[in-house]
Short mmCIF file of C-alpha atoms (C1' of nucleotides) in Angstrom, two decimals:
data_model
loop_
_atom_site.label_atom_id
_atom_site.label_comp_id
_atom_site.label_asym_id
_atom_site.label_seq_id
_atom_site.Cartn_x
_atom_site.Cartn_y
_atom_site.Cartn_z
CA MET A 1 217.23 153.98 -119.47
CA ASN A 2 218.15 152.17 -122.64
CA ASN A 3 221.80 152.95 -123.09
CA PRO A 4 222.78 152.37 -126.70
CA SER A 5 226.49 152.41 -125.93
CA ARG A 6 226.39 148.94 -124.40
CA LEU A 7 224.77 147.55 -127.53
CA ASP A 8 227.51 149.29 -129.48
CA ARG A 9 230.08 147.53 -127.37
CA LEU A 10 228.56 144.21 -128.37
CA ARG A 11 228.65 145.11 -132.04
CA ASP A 12 232.12 146.60 -131.86
CA ALA A 13 233.37 143.36 -130.34
CA GLY A 14 232.02 141.53 -133.37
CA TYR A 15 228.77 140.18 -131.96
CA LYS A 16 225.44 140.48 -133.69
CA LEU A 17 222.70 142.58 -132.16
CA THR A 18 220.01 139.98 -131.79
CA ASN A 19 216.65 140.27 -130.14
CA ALA A 20 217.61 137.94 -127.31
CA ARG A 21 220.69 139.96 -126.46
CA THR A 22 218.85 143.25 -126.62
CA VAL A 23 216.10 142.05 -124.30
CA VAL A 24 218.46 140.50 -121.76
CA LEU A 25 220.62 143.59 -121.60
CA ASN A 26 217.57 145.82 -121.33
CA VAL A 27 216.18 143.74 -118.47
CA ILE A 28 219.39 144.10 -116.51
CA GLU A 29 219.70 147.80 -117.26
CA THR A 30 216.12 148.45 -116.21
CA HIS A 31 216.40 146.63 -112.91
CA GLU A 32 218.73 148.53 -110.62
CA GLY A 33 220.89 146.43 -108.35
CA HIS A 34 221.58 142.71 -108.13
CA MET A 35 219.52 140.07 -109.94
CA THR A 36 219.58 136.31 -109.71
CA SER A 37 219.49 134.22 -112.87
CA ALA A 38 215.95 133.16 -111.98
CA GLU A 39 214.83 136.78 -111.81
CA ILE A 40 216.46 137.49 -115.14
CA LEU A 41 214.83 134.44 -116.73
CA ASP A 42 211.43 135.53 -115.45
CA ALA A 43 211.80 139.11 -116.59
CA VAL A 44 213.01 138.07 -120.03
CA ALA A 45 210.17 135.58 -120.42
CA SER A 46 207.60 138.22 -119.51
CA ARG A 47 208.93 140.56 -122.18
CA ASP A 48 209.34 137.98 -124.92
CA SER A 49 208.32 134.43 -124.20
CA SER A 50 209.94 133.18 -127.39
CA ILE A 51 213.43 133.65 -125.99
CA GLY A 52 214.93 130.37 -124.82
CA ARG A 53 216.69 129.70 -121.56
CA ALA A 54 219.89 128.76 -123.30
CA SER A 55 220.12 132.11 -125.02
CA VAL A 56 219.67 133.94 -121.75
CA PHE A 57 222.55 132.07 -120.15
CA ARG A 58 224.67 132.48 -123.27
CA THR A 59 224.03 136.21 -123.17
CA LEU A 60 224.89 136.39 -119.48
CA ASP A 61 228.19 134.69 -120.21
CA LEU A 62 228.82 137.05 -123.09
CA LEU A 63 228.05 140.15 -121.05
CA THR A 64 230.32 138.82 -118.33
CA ARG A 65 233.17 138.32 -120.79
CA LEU A 66 232.72 141.91 -121.96
CA ALA A 67 232.81 143.10 -118.32
CA ILE A 68 229.36 144.65 -118.74
CA ILE A 69 227.93 142.58 -115.89
CA ARG A 70 229.54 140.47 -113.19
CA PRO A 71 228.31 137.45 -111.22
CA THR A 72 228.93 137.69 -107.49
CA TYR A 73 227.95 135.89 -104.33
CA THR A 74 226.08 137.74 -101.68
CA ALA A 75 225.18 134.67 -99.62
CA GLY A 76 226.48 131.13 -99.19
CA SER A 77 227.21 128.86 -102.14
CA ALA A 78 223.77 129.25 -103.68
CA THR A 79 223.10 130.93 -107.00
CA PRO A 80 225.05 134.00 -107.97
CA THR A 81 223.56 137.42 -108.49
CA TYR A 82 224.44 139.47 -111.54
CA VAL A 83 225.27 143.12 -111.19
CA LEU A 84 225.71 145.76 -113.85
CA MET A 85 229.14 147.38 -113.98
CA PRO A 86 228.24 150.91 -115.09
CA ASP A 87 231.72 152.01 -116.20
CA GLY A 88 233.45 148.68 -115.97
CA HIS A 89 233.60 148.75 -112.20
CA HIS A 90 231.38 148.16 -109.21
CA HIS A 91 231.84 148.40 -105.46
CA HIS A 92 229.73 147.32 -102.56
CA ILE A 93 229.74 146.33 -98.93
CA VAL A 94 228.10 143.04 -97.95
CA CYS A 95 226.88 142.49 -94.43
CA VAL A 96 227.93 138.97 -93.49
CA GLN A 97 225.02 138.74 -91.06
CA CYS A 98 221.99 139.95 -93.00
CA HIS A 99 223.48 139.94 -96.55
CA GLN A 100 222.32 143.48 -97.16
CA THR A 101 224.48 145.19 -99.77
CA ILE A 102 225.50 148.83 -99.69
CA GLU A 103 226.82 150.19 -102.96
CA PHE A 104 229.29 153.04 -103.16
CA GLU A 105 230.98 154.81 -106.02
CA ASP A 106 234.38 156.19 -105.24
CA CYS A 107 237.14 153.61 -105.02
CA GLY A 108 240.32 155.42 -106.05
CA LEU A 109 241.74 152.33 -107.73
CA GLY A 110 242.87 154.00 -110.93
CA SER A 111 246.50 154.29 -109.93
CA LEU A 112 246.60 150.73 -108.67
CA ALA A 113 245.18 149.51 -111.97
CA GLU A 114 247.86 151.35 -113.87
CA ARG A 115 250.58 149.90 -111.68
CA LEU A 116 249.25 146.36 -112.14
CA GLU A 117 249.06 146.76 -115.91
CA GLY A 118 252.73 147.62 -115.98
CA GLU A 119 253.76 145.01 -113.44
CA PHE A 120 251.95 142.01 -114.94
CA GLY A 121 251.65 142.99 -118.58
CA VAL A 122 247.87 142.84 -118.59
CA LYS A 123 245.22 145.14 -120.00
CA LEU A 124 242.56 145.81 -117.38
CA THR A 125 239.00 146.67 -118.33
CA GLY A 126 237.15 146.63 -115.04
CA HIS A 127 237.04 145.58 -111.44
CA LEU A 128 234.80 144.50 -108.61
CA LEU A 129 235.49 145.50 -105.02
CA GLU A 130 233.60 143.79 -102.21
CA PHE A 131 233.95 144.69 -98.56
CA TYR A 132 232.64 142.35 -95.87
CA GLY A 133 231.56 143.40 -92.44
CA ILE A 134 228.71 144.02 -90.07
CA CYS A 135 226.23 146.71 -91.02
CA GLY A 136 225.05 149.30 -88.52
CA ALA A 137 221.68 147.64 -87.95
CA CYS A 138 223.23 144.24 -87.18
CA SER A 139 225.85 145.58 -84.79
CA GLU A 140 223.19 147.59 -82.97
CA ALA A 141 221.16 144.39 -82.70
CA GLY A 142 224.00 143.13 -80.54
CA VAL A 143 225.11 140.39 -82.89
CA VAL A 144 228.53 139.13 -81.86
CA ASP A 145 230.96 138.46 -84.65
CA ASP A 146 234.42 136.97 -84.66
CA GLU A 147 237.44 139.20 -84.49
CA VAL A 148 239.95 138.89 -87.33
CA MET B 25 250.71 125.31 -92.89
CA ASN B 26 248.13 124.18 -90.40
CA ASN B 27 247.01 127.38 -88.75
CA PRO B 28 245.28 126.55 -85.47
CA SER B 29 243.79 130.03 -85.21
CA ARG B 30 241.21 129.29 -87.88
CA LEU B 31 239.99 126.25 -85.97
CA ASP B 32 239.83 128.47 -82.91
CA ARG B 33 237.65 130.87 -84.83
CA LEU B 34 235.23 128.03 -85.51
CA ARG B 35 235.11 127.03 -81.88
CA ASP B 36 234.87 130.60 -80.63
CA ALA B 37 231.88 131.11 -82.89
CA GLY B 38 230.20 128.18 -81.16
CA TYR B 39 230.82 125.43 -83.71
CA LYS B 40 232.17 122.01 -82.86
CA LEU B 41 235.56 120.98 -84.14
CA THR B 42 234.59 117.90 -86.08
CA ASN B 43 236.72 115.73 -88.28
CA ALA B 44 234.93 116.83 -91.46
CA ARG B 45 235.50 120.50 -90.70
CA THR B 46 239.12 120.00 -89.80
CA VAL B 47 239.86 118.07 -92.98
CA VAL B 48 238.06 120.53 -95.27
CA LEU B 49 239.81 123.51 -93.76
CA ASN B 50 243.14 121.73 -93.92
CA VAL B 51 242.64 120.89 -97.59
CA ILE B 52 241.96 124.51 -98.44
CA GLU B 53 244.86 125.77 -96.35
CA THR B 54 247.24 123.26 -97.91
CA HIS B 55 246.31 124.08 -101.49
CA GLU B 56 247.45 127.58 -102.36
CA GLY B 57 245.18 129.53 -104.65
CA HIS B 58 241.72 128.92 -106.00
CA MET B 59 239.90 125.59 -105.79
CA THR B 60 236.67 124.49 -107.34
CA SER B 61 234.19 122.54 -105.26
CA ALA B 62 235.04 119.45 -107.32
CA GLU B 63 238.71 119.80 -106.43
CA ILE B 64 237.87 120.22 -102.78
CA LEU B 65 235.60 117.17 -102.87
CA ASP B 66 238.36 115.09 -104.47
CA ALA B 67 241.03 116.24 -102.04
CA VAL B 68 238.80 115.63 -99.05
CA ALA B 69 237.84 112.18 -100.30
CA SER B 70 241.49 111.22 -100.80
CA ARG B 71 242.29 112.17 -97.21
CA ASP B 72 239.25 110.61 -95.61
CA SER B 73 236.83 108.78 -97.84
CA SER B 74 234.28 108.55 -95.05
CA ILE B 75 233.44 112.25 -95.26
CA GLY B 76 230.23 112.87 -97.17
CA ARG B 77 229.62 115.43 -99.87
CA ALA B 78 226.94 117.18 -97.89
CA SER B 79 229.32 117.86 -95.03
CA VAL B 80 231.87 119.35 -97.39
CA PHE B 81 229.33 121.80 -98.81
CA ARG B 82 228.01 122.57 -95.35
CA THR B 83 231.54 123.35 -94.21
CA LEU B 84 232.17 125.56 -97.23
CA ASP B 85 229.07 127.55 -96.38
CA LEU B 86 230.17 127.81 -92.78
CA LEU B 87 233.66 128.98 -93.67
CA THR B 88 232.16 131.52 -96.06
CA ARG B 89 229.91 132.88 -93.33
CA LEU B 90 232.94 133.28 -91.08
CA ALA B 91 234.79 135.11 -93.88
CA ILE B 92 237.56 132.49 -93.80
CA ILE B 93 237.06 131.64 -97.46
CA ARG B 94 235.19 133.35 -100.26
CA PRO B 95 233.54 131.96 -103.40
CA THR B 96 234.31 133.89 -106.57
CA TYR B 97 233.65 133.45 -110.26
CA THR B 98 236.66 133.20 -112.52
CA ALA B 99 234.76 131.91 -115.54
CA GLY B 100 231.29 132.67 -116.81
CA SER B 101 228.41 131.41 -114.75
CA ALA B 102 229.92 128.00 -114.17
CA THR B 103 231.04 126.72 -110.79
CA PRO B 104 232.63 129.13 -108.38
CA THR B 105 236.13 128.75 -107.03
CA TYR B 106 236.84 129.10 -103.34
CA VAL B 107 239.75 131.16 -102.17
CA LEU B 108 241.27 131.51 -98.71
CA MET B 109 241.28 135.03 -97.30
CA PRO B 110 244.55 134.95 -95.36
CA ASP B 111 244.03 138.11 -93.32
CA GLY B 112 240.47 138.77 -94.30
CA HIS B 113 241.35 140.05 -97.72
CA HIS B 114 242.32 138.78 -101.15
CA HIS B 115 243.14 140.36 -104.50
CA HIS B 116 243.53 138.96 -107.97
CA ILE B 117 243.35 139.65 -111.66
CA VAL B 118 241.18 137.42 -113.84
CA CYS B 119 241.80 137.09 -117.57
CA VAL B 120 238.39 137.21 -119.21
CA GLN B 121 239.70 135.17 -122.14
CA CYS B 122 241.59 132.24 -120.59
CA HIS B 123 240.36 132.63 -116.98
CA GLN B 124 243.87 132.50 -115.60
CA THR B 125 244.12 134.28 -112.26
CA ILE B 126 247.04 136.37 -111.09
CA GLU B 127 247.14 137.09 -107.38
CA PHE B 128 248.75 140.14 -105.88
CA GLU B 129 249.15 141.39 -102.35
CA ASP B 130 249.30 145.13 -102.05
CA CYS B 131 245.98 146.90 -102.47
CA GLY B 132 246.26 150.08 -100.42
CA LEU B 133 242.62 149.93 -99.39
CA GLY B 134 243.14 150.60 -95.70
CA SER B 135 242.26 154.27 -95.86
CA LEU B 136 239.22 153.61 -98.03
CA ALA B 137 238.01 151.02 -95.53
CA GLU B 138 238.32 153.51 -92.71
CA ARG B 139 236.44 156.15 -94.64
CA LEU B 140 233.62 153.71 -95.46
CA GLU B 141 233.32 152.62 -91.84
CA GLY B 142 232.76 156.22 -90.83
CA GLU B 143 230.51 157.04 -93.74
CA PHE B 144 228.15 154.06 -93.52
CA GLY B 145 228.45 153.10 -89.85
CA VAL B 146 229.67 149.60 -90.64
CA LYS B 147 232.44 147.48 -89.19
CA LEU B 148 234.53 145.98 -91.99
CA THR B 149 236.40 142.73 -91.53
CA GLY B 150 237.68 141.93 -94.99
CA HIS B 151 237.46 142.52 -98.69
CA LEU B 152 237.86 140.94 -102.09
CA LEU B 153 239.23 142.90 -105.02
CA GLU B 154 238.96 141.47 -108.53
CA PHE B 155 240.35 143.07 -111.66
CA TYR B 156 239.25 141.90 -115.09
CA GLY B 157 241.22 142.17 -118.26
CA ILE B 158 243.29 140.40 -120.87
CA CYS B 159 246.48 138.72 -119.75
CA GLY B 160 249.74 139.11 -121.62
CA ALA B 161 249.58 135.68 -123.25
CA CYS B 162 246.07 136.24 -124.60
CA SER B 163 246.79 139.67 -126.03
CA GLU B 164 249.95 138.33 -127.69
CA ALA B 165 247.87 135.55 -129.16
CA GLY B 166 246.08 138.24 -131.12
CA VAL B 167 242.77 137.88 -129.41
CA VAL B 168 240.68 140.92 -130.12
CA ASP B 169 238.80 142.39 -127.20
CA ASP B 170 236.52 145.36 -126.86
CA GLU B 171 237.75 148.78 -125.94
CA VAL B 172 236.07 150.36 -122.97
"C1'" DG C 16 215.88 145.14 -152.17
"C1'" DA C 17 217.66 140.36 -153.01
"C1'" DT C 18 221.07 136.90 -151.79
"C1'" DG C 19 224.37 134.29 -149.23
"C1'" DT C 20 226.80 132.81 -145.15
"C1'" DA C 21 228.09 132.37 -140.68
"C1'" DA C 22 226.60 133.41 -136.25
"C1'" DA C 23 223.02 132.87 -133.14
"C1'" DT C 24 218.83 130.95 -131.77
"C1'" DG C 25 215.31 127.87 -129.36
"C1'" DA C 26 213.91 123.33 -127.93
"C1'" DT C 27 215.08 119.53 -125.49
"C1'" DA C 28 217.70 116.09 -123.50
"C1'" DC C 29 221.12 115.87 -120.36
"C1'" DC C 30 224.39 116.25 -116.42
"C1'" DA C 31 226.32 117.71 -112.20
"C1'" DC C 32 226.23 120.78 -108.38
"C1'" DG C 33 224.31 121.45 -104.38
"C1'" DT C 34 220.23 120.55 -101.16
"C1'" DC C 35 217.15 117.97 -98.19
"C1'" DT C 36 215.93 114.32 -95.14
"C1'" DC C 37 216.77 111.41 -91.42
"C1'" DA C 38 218.65 107.83 -88.70
"C1'" DA C 39 223.22 107.21 -86.74
"C1'" DT C 40 227.24 109.23 -84.66
"C1'" DA C 41 230.63 112.21 -82.53
"C1'" DT C 42 231.46 116.26 -79.72
"C1'" DG C 43 231.97 118.71 -75.63
"C1'" DA C 44 229.90 119.64 -71.01
"C1'" DC C 45 229.04 117.75 -66.73
"C1'" DG D 27 231.40 107.60 -68.05
"C1'" DT D 28 227.00 109.73 -69.32
"C1'" DC D 29 224.09 112.75 -71.60
"C1'" DA D 30 222.02 116.26 -74.80
"C1'" DT D 31 222.76 118.24 -78.87
"C1'" DA D 32 225.06 119.47 -82.92
"C1'" DT D 33 226.76 117.26 -86.75
"C1'" DT D 34 227.37 113.71 -89.73
"C1'" DG D 35 227.02 110.42 -93.91
"C1'" DA D 36 224.17 108.20 -97.31
"C1'" DG D 37 221.36 108.72 -100.90
"C1'" DA D 38 217.36 110.51 -103.21
"C1'" DC D 39 216.06 114.67 -105.11
"C1'" DG D 40 215.56 119.32 -107.52
"C1'" DT D 41 217.26 122.62 -110.28
"C1'" DG D 42 220.60 125.60 -112.52
"C1'" DG D 43 223.19 125.52 -116.29
"C1'" DT D 44 225.17 123.05 -120.58
"C1'" DA D 45 225.54 120.44 -125.06
"C1'" DT D 46 223.47 119.30 -129.32
"C1'" DC D 47 221.50 120.36 -133.58
"C1'" DA D 48 218.28 121.72 -136.99
"C1'" DT D 49 216.31 126.25 -137.93
"C1'" DT D 50 216.42 131.13 -138.13
"C1'" DT D 51 218.31 135.66 -137.94
"C1'" DA D 52 221.64 139.46 -138.66
"C1'" DC D 53 224.55 141.65 -141.52
"C1'" DA D 54 227.63 142.18 -145.59
"C1'" DT D 55 227.76 142.13 -150.37
"C1'" DC D 56 225.86 142.77 -154.51
#
DNA sequence: GATGTAAATGATACCACGTCTCAATATGAC
DNA sequence: GTCATATTGAGACGTGGTATCATTTACATC
């Protein structure tokens, strides 16, 4: 459950392994799936109430910069949810009706990433792929959606 | 520039074609690339100062629900940027150092989409693909990043 | 193990994004 | 033109996230 390699990535990038960072990362690793910032704040507080809000948000930003987690929108323009990127990448399908998310693994984007690195002179470390559509339950419920 | 089909999609979905909605959509269509909510608010205000903030945010939510635009995070956990999904899909590279975005067209995800539709019984209408990495300028600037 | 230094922390004040409420208005159907 | 209803605009409000800064912690060096 507690994967030391992610802490190593922090240290290797020149960041100190502090208690706040360890707890925040552990919270996200323990909870499978998407988490809102409020859920993360609650979970961190319940493990160590001495950790301040500011440090939690700072750590979230740091983990985002290191492509360990990624903020995404599942619904409207409300708060984002943070999702762990196990090997630097994450893929899911979002139902635009009920906002259910379906995660899947295989994306076959390796060759595209290589092509883009050559084409734009960038070094890619991860990616997020989101599909939008109507899930089986919603289409069976007879919900009418717009055609593209 | 002004694509009437998107207004049709609003009406077909049962929404009224009001001035606020027309102006907001037009602002986003006119401005190529990503826009923050602040930029959208400014642009809308300069075209018609009588349009209220609430209506702008309501319209952004509505357009998101219809998969016409999509909020994404380019930087940390700050404000999202909204991006038009021309044919239901959008792809870009985000530099995790300077937050510059590079957009590209070809993604080759058609076959994956078909496979997912069969596998999960969903009907997909669009997708967003984000790559993260270090852009050429930042890596030349000697910024050290972590190895995956 | 002790010491030093810079990074990181926690507390709080602070700000802005986005939401809610509600009377007034515009839209589209008839 | 008239009507019912969705939508609006104004502003107060809540809350998520940030900036500041003195204090503390992690880690390297000795």
